[in-house]
PDB file of C-alpha atoms in Angstrom:
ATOM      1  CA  UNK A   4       0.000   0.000   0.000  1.00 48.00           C
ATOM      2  CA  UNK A   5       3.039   2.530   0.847  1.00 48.00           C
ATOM      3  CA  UNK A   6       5.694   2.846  -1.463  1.00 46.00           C
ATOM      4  CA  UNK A   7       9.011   2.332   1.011  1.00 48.00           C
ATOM      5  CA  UNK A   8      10.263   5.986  -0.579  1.00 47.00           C
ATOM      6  CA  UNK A   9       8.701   9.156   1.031  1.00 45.00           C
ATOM      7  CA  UNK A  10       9.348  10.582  -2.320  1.00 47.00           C
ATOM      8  CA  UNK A  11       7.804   8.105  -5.530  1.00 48.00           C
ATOM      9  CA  UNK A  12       9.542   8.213  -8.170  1.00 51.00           C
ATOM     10  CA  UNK A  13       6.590   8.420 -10.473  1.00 52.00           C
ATOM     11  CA  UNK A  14       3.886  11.431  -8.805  1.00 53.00           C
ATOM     12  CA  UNK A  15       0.945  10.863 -11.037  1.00 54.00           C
ATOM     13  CA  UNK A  16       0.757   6.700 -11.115  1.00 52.00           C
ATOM     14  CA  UNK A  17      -0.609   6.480  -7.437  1.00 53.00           C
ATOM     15  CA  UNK A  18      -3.779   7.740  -6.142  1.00 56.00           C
ATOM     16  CA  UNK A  19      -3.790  10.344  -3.300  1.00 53.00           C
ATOM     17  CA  UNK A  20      -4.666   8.001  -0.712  1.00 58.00           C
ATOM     18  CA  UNK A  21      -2.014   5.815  -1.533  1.00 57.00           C
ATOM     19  CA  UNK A  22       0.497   8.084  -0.712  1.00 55.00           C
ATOM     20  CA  UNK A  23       1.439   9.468   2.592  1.00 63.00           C
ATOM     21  CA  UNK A  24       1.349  13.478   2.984  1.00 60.00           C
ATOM     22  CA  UNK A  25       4.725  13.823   2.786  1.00 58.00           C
ATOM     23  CA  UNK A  26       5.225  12.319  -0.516  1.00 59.00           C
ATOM     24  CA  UNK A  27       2.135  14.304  -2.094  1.00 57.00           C
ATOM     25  CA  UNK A  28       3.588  17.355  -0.704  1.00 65.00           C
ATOM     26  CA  UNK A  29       7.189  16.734  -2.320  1.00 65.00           C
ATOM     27  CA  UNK A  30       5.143  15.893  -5.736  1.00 64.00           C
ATOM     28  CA  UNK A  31       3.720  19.043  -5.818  1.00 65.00           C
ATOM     29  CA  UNK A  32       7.001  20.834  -4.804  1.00 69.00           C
ATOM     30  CA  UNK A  33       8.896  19.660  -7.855  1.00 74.00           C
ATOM     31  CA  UNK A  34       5.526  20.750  -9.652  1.00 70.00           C
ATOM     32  CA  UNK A  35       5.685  23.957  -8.787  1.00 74.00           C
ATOM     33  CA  UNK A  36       9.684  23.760  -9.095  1.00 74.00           C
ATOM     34  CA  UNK A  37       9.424  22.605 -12.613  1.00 72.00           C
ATOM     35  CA  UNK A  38       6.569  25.472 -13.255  1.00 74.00           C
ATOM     36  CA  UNK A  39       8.549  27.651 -12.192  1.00 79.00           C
ATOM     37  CA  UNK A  40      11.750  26.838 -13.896  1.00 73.00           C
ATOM     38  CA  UNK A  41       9.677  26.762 -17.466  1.00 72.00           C
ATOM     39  CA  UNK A  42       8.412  30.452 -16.642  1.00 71.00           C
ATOM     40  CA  UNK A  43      12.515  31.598 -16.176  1.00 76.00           C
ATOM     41  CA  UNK A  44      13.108  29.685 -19.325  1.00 68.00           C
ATOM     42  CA  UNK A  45      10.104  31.600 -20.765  1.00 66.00           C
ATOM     43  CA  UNK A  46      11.345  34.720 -19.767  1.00 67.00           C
ATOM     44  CA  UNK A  47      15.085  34.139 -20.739  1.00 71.00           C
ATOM     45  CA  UNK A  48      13.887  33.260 -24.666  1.00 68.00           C
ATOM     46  CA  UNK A  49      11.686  36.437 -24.405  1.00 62.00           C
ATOM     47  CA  UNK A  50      14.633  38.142 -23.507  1.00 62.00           C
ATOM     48  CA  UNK A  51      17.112  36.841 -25.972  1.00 61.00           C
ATOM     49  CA  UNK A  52      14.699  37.228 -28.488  1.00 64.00           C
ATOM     50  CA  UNK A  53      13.905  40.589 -28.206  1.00 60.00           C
ATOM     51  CA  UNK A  54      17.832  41.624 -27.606  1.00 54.00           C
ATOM     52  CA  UNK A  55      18.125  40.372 -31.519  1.00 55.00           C
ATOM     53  CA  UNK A  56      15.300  41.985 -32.492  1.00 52.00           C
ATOM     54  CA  UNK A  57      16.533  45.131 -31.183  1.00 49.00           C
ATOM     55  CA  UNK A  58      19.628  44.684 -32.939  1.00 52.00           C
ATOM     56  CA  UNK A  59      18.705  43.851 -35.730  1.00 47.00           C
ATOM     57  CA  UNK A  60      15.900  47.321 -35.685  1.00 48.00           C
ATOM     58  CA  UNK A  61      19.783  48.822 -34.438  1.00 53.00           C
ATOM     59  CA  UNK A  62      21.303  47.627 -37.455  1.00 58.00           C
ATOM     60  CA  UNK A  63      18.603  49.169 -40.123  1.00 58.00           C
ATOM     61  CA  UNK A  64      19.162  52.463 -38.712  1.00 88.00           C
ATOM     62  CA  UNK A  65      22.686  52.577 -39.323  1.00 91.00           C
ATOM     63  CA  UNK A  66      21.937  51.271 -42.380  1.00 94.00           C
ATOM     64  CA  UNK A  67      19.459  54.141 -42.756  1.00 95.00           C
ATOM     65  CA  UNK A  68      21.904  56.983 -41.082  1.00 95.00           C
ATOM     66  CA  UNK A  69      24.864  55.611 -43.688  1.00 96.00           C
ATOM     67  CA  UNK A  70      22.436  55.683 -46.582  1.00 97.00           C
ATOM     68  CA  UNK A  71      21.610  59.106 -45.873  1.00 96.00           C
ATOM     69  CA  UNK A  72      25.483  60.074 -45.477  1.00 96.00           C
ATOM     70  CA  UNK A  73      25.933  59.003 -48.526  1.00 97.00           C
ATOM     71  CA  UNK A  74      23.043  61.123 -50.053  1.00 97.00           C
ATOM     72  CA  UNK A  75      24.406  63.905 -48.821  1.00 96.00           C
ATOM     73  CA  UNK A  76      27.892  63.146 -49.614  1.00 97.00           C
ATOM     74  CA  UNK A  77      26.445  62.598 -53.118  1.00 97.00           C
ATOM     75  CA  UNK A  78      25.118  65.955 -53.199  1.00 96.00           C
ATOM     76  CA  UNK A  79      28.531  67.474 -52.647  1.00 96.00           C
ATOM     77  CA  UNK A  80      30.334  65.697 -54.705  1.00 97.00           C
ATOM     78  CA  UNK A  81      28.326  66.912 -57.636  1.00 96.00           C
ATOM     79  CA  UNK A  82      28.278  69.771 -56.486  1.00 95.00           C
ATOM     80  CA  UNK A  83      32.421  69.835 -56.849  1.00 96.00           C
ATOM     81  CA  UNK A  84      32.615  67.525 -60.067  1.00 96.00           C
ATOM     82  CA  UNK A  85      34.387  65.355 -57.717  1.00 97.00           C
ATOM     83  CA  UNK A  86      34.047  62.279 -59.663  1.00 96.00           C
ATOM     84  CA  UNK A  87      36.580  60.405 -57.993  1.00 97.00           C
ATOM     85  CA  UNK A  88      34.374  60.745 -54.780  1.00 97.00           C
ATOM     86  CA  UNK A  89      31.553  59.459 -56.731  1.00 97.00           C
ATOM     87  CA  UNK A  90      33.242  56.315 -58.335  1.00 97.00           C
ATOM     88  CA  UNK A  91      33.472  54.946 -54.747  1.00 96.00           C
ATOM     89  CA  UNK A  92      29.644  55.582 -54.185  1.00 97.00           C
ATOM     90  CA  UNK A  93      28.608  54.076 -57.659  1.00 98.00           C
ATOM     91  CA  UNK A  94      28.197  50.311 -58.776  1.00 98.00           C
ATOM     92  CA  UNK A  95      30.137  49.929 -62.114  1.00 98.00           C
ATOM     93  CA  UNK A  96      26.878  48.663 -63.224  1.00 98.00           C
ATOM     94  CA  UNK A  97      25.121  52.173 -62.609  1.00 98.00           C
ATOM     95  CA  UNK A  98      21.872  52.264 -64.463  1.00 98.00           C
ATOM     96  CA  UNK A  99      20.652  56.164 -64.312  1.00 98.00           C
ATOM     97  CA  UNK A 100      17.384  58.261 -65.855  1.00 97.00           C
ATOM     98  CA  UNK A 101      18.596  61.914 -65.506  1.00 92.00           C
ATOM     99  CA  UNK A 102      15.697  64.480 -64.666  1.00 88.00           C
ATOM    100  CA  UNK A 103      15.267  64.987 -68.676  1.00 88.00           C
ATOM    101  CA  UNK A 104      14.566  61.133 -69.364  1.00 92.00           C
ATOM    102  CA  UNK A 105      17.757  60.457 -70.520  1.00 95.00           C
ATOM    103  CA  UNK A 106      19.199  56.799 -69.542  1.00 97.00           C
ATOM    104  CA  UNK A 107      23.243  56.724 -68.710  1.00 97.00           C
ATOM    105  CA  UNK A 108      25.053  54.536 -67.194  1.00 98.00           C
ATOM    106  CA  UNK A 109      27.926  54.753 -64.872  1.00 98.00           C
ATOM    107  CA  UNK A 110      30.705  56.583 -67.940  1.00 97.00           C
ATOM    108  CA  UNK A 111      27.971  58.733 -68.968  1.00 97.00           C
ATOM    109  CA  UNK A 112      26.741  59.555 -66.130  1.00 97.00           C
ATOM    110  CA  UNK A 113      30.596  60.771 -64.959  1.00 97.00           C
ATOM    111  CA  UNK A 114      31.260  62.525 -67.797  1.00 96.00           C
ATOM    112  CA  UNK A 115      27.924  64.650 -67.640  1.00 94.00           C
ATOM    113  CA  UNK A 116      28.799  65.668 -64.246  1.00 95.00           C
ATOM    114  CA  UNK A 117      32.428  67.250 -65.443  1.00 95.00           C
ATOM    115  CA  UNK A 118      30.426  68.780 -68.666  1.00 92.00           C
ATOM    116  CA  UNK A 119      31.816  72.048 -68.173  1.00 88.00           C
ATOM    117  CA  UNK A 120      28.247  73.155 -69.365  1.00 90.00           C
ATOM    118  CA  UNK A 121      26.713  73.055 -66.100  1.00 90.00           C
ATOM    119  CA  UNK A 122      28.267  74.520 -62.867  1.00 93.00           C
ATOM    120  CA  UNK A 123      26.180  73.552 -59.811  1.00 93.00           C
ATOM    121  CA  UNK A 124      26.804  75.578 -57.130  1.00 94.00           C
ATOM    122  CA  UNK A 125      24.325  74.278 -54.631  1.00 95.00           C
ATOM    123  CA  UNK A 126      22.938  70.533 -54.109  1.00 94.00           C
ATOM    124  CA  UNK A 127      21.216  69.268 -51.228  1.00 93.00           C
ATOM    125  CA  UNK A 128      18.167  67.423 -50.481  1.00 93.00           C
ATOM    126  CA  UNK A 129      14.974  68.381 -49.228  1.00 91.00           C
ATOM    127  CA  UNK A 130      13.631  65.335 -47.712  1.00 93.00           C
ATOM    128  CA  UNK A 131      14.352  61.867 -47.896  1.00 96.00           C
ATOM    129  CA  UNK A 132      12.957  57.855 -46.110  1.00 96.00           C
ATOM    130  CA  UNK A 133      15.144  54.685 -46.673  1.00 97.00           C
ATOM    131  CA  UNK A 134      13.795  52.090 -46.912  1.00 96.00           C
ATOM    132  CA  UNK A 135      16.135  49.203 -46.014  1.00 96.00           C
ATOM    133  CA  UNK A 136      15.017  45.099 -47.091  1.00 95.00           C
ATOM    134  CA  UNK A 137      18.220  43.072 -45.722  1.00 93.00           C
ATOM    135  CA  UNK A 138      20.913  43.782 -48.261  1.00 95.00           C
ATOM    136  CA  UNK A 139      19.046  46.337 -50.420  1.00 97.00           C
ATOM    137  CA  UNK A 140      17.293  50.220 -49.561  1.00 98.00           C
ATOM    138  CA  UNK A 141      15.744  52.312 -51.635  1.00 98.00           C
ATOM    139  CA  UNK A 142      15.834  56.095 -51.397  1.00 98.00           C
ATOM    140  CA  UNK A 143      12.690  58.548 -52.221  1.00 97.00           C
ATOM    141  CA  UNK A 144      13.157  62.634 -51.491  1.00 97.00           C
ATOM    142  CA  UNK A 145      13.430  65.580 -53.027  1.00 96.00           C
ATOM    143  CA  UNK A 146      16.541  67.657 -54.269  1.00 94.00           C
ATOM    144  CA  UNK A 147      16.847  71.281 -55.305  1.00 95.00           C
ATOM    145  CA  UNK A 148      19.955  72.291 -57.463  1.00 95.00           C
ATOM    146  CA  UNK A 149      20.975  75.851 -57.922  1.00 95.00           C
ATOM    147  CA  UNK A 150      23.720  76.887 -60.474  1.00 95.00           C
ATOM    148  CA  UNK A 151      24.437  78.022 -63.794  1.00 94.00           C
ATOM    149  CA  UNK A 152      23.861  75.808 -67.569  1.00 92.00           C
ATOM    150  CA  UNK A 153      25.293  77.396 -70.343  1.00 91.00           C
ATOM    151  CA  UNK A 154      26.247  80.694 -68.937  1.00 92.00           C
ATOM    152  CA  UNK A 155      22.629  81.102 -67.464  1.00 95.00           C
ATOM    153  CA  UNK A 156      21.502  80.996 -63.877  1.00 96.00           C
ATOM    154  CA  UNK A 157      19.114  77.687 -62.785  1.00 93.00           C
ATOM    155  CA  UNK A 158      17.037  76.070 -60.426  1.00 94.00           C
ATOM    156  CA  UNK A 159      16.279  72.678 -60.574  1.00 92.00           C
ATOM    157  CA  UNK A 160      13.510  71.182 -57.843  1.00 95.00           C
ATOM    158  CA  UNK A 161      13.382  66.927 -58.732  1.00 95.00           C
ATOM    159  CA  UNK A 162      11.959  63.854 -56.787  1.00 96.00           C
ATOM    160  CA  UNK A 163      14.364  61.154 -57.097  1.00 97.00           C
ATOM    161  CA  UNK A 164      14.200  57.313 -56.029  1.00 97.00           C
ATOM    162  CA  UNK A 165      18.067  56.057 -55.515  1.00 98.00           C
ATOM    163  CA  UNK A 166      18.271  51.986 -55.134  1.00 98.00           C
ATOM    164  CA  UNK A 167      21.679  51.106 -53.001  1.00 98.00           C
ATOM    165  CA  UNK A 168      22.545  47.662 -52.134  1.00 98.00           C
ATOM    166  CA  UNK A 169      24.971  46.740 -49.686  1.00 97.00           C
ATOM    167  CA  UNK A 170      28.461  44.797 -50.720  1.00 95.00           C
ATOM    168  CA  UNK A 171      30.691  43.893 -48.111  1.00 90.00           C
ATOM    169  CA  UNK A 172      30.886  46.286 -45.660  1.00 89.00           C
ATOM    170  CA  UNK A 173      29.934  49.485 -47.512  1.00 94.00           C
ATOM    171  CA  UNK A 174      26.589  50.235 -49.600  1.00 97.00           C
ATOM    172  CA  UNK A 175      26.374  51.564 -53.280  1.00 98.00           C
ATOM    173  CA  UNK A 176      24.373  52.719 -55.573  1.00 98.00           C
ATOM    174  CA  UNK A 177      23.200  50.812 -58.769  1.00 98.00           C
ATOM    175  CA  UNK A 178      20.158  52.791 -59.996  1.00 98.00           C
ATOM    176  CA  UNK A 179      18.785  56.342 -59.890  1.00 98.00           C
ATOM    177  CA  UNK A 180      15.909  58.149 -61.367  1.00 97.00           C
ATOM    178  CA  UNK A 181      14.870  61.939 -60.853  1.00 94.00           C
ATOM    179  CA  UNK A 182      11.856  63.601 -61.934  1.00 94.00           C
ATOM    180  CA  UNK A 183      11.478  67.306 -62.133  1.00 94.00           C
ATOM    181  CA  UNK A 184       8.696  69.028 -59.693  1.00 91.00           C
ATOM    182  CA  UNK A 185       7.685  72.447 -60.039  1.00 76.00           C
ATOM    183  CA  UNK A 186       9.641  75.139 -57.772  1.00 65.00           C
TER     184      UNK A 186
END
């Protein structure tokens, strides 16, 4: 009728009044042990989970804060013909629709930012989101460029969309289009 341990190694294959006090009490002790050690595990995984989560949220917005550096750093470098600047933030398989229509790619692209036909003097960007999707972002805003084309003074207002994607450690662009708003 008693089992000769106070504590059975099986809880739940005896009927309560099989078992002395002591042994029903210990059963539901490691019950509420094991309970309570699935609730830290709980917790723990929670934890863990949400520390990757945040980093990976971490990691799209330095994604998002380089992408926009190098928006910006884009700007300037037109704005100085600095086309060795702009080599490094250009795929070699560039694919670009200037603000006209006009589809270049990376060499023509280069060469009409030294035309000595058009002399930005300011470039910088209105507004802009990235979008980031793993190894890819896209880029929507708005630009205005100031300068003078052909010995005349300009203003250019344009919505662009800039795709980057990321290769190794550093991100570059492949395609751009612009479109040109009113002022």
């Amino acid at each position: 009728m008693f089992r000769t341990s106070m504590f059975p190694a099986d809880c739940g294959s005896s009927s309560v009044e099989e078992l002395p006090m002591m042994a029903v009490e210990g059963c539901f002790m490691r019950a509420k042990a094991l309970v309570r050690a699935v609730v830290i595990l709980a917790v723990i995984i929670l934890a863990l989970v949400g520390l990757a989560g945040m980093r990976a949220w971490s990691q799209i917005d330095d994604d998002q804060a380089r992408i926009l550096n190098l928006e910006n750093a884009w700007n300037r470098l037109v704005q100085t013909k600095d086309t060795a600047g702009l080599d490094m933030l250009l795929a070699p398989e560039l694919v670009y629709v200037g603000i006209e229509g006009e589809l270049m790619n990376k060499a023509e692209y280069m060469a009409s930012v030294q035309s000595q036909l058009e002399h930005p003097a300011r470039v910088v960007s209105e507004s802009m989101r990235v979008h980031v999707f793993g190894a890819a972002a896209i880029v929507d805003g708005v630009y205005r460029e100031t300068g003078m084309k052909k010995g005349k003074p300009y203003t250019l207002r344009a919505r662009f969309i800039d795709t980057w994607i990321r290769r190794r450690d550093t991100w570059v662009c492949i395609a751009s289009d612009g479109t040109v708003m009113g002022p």
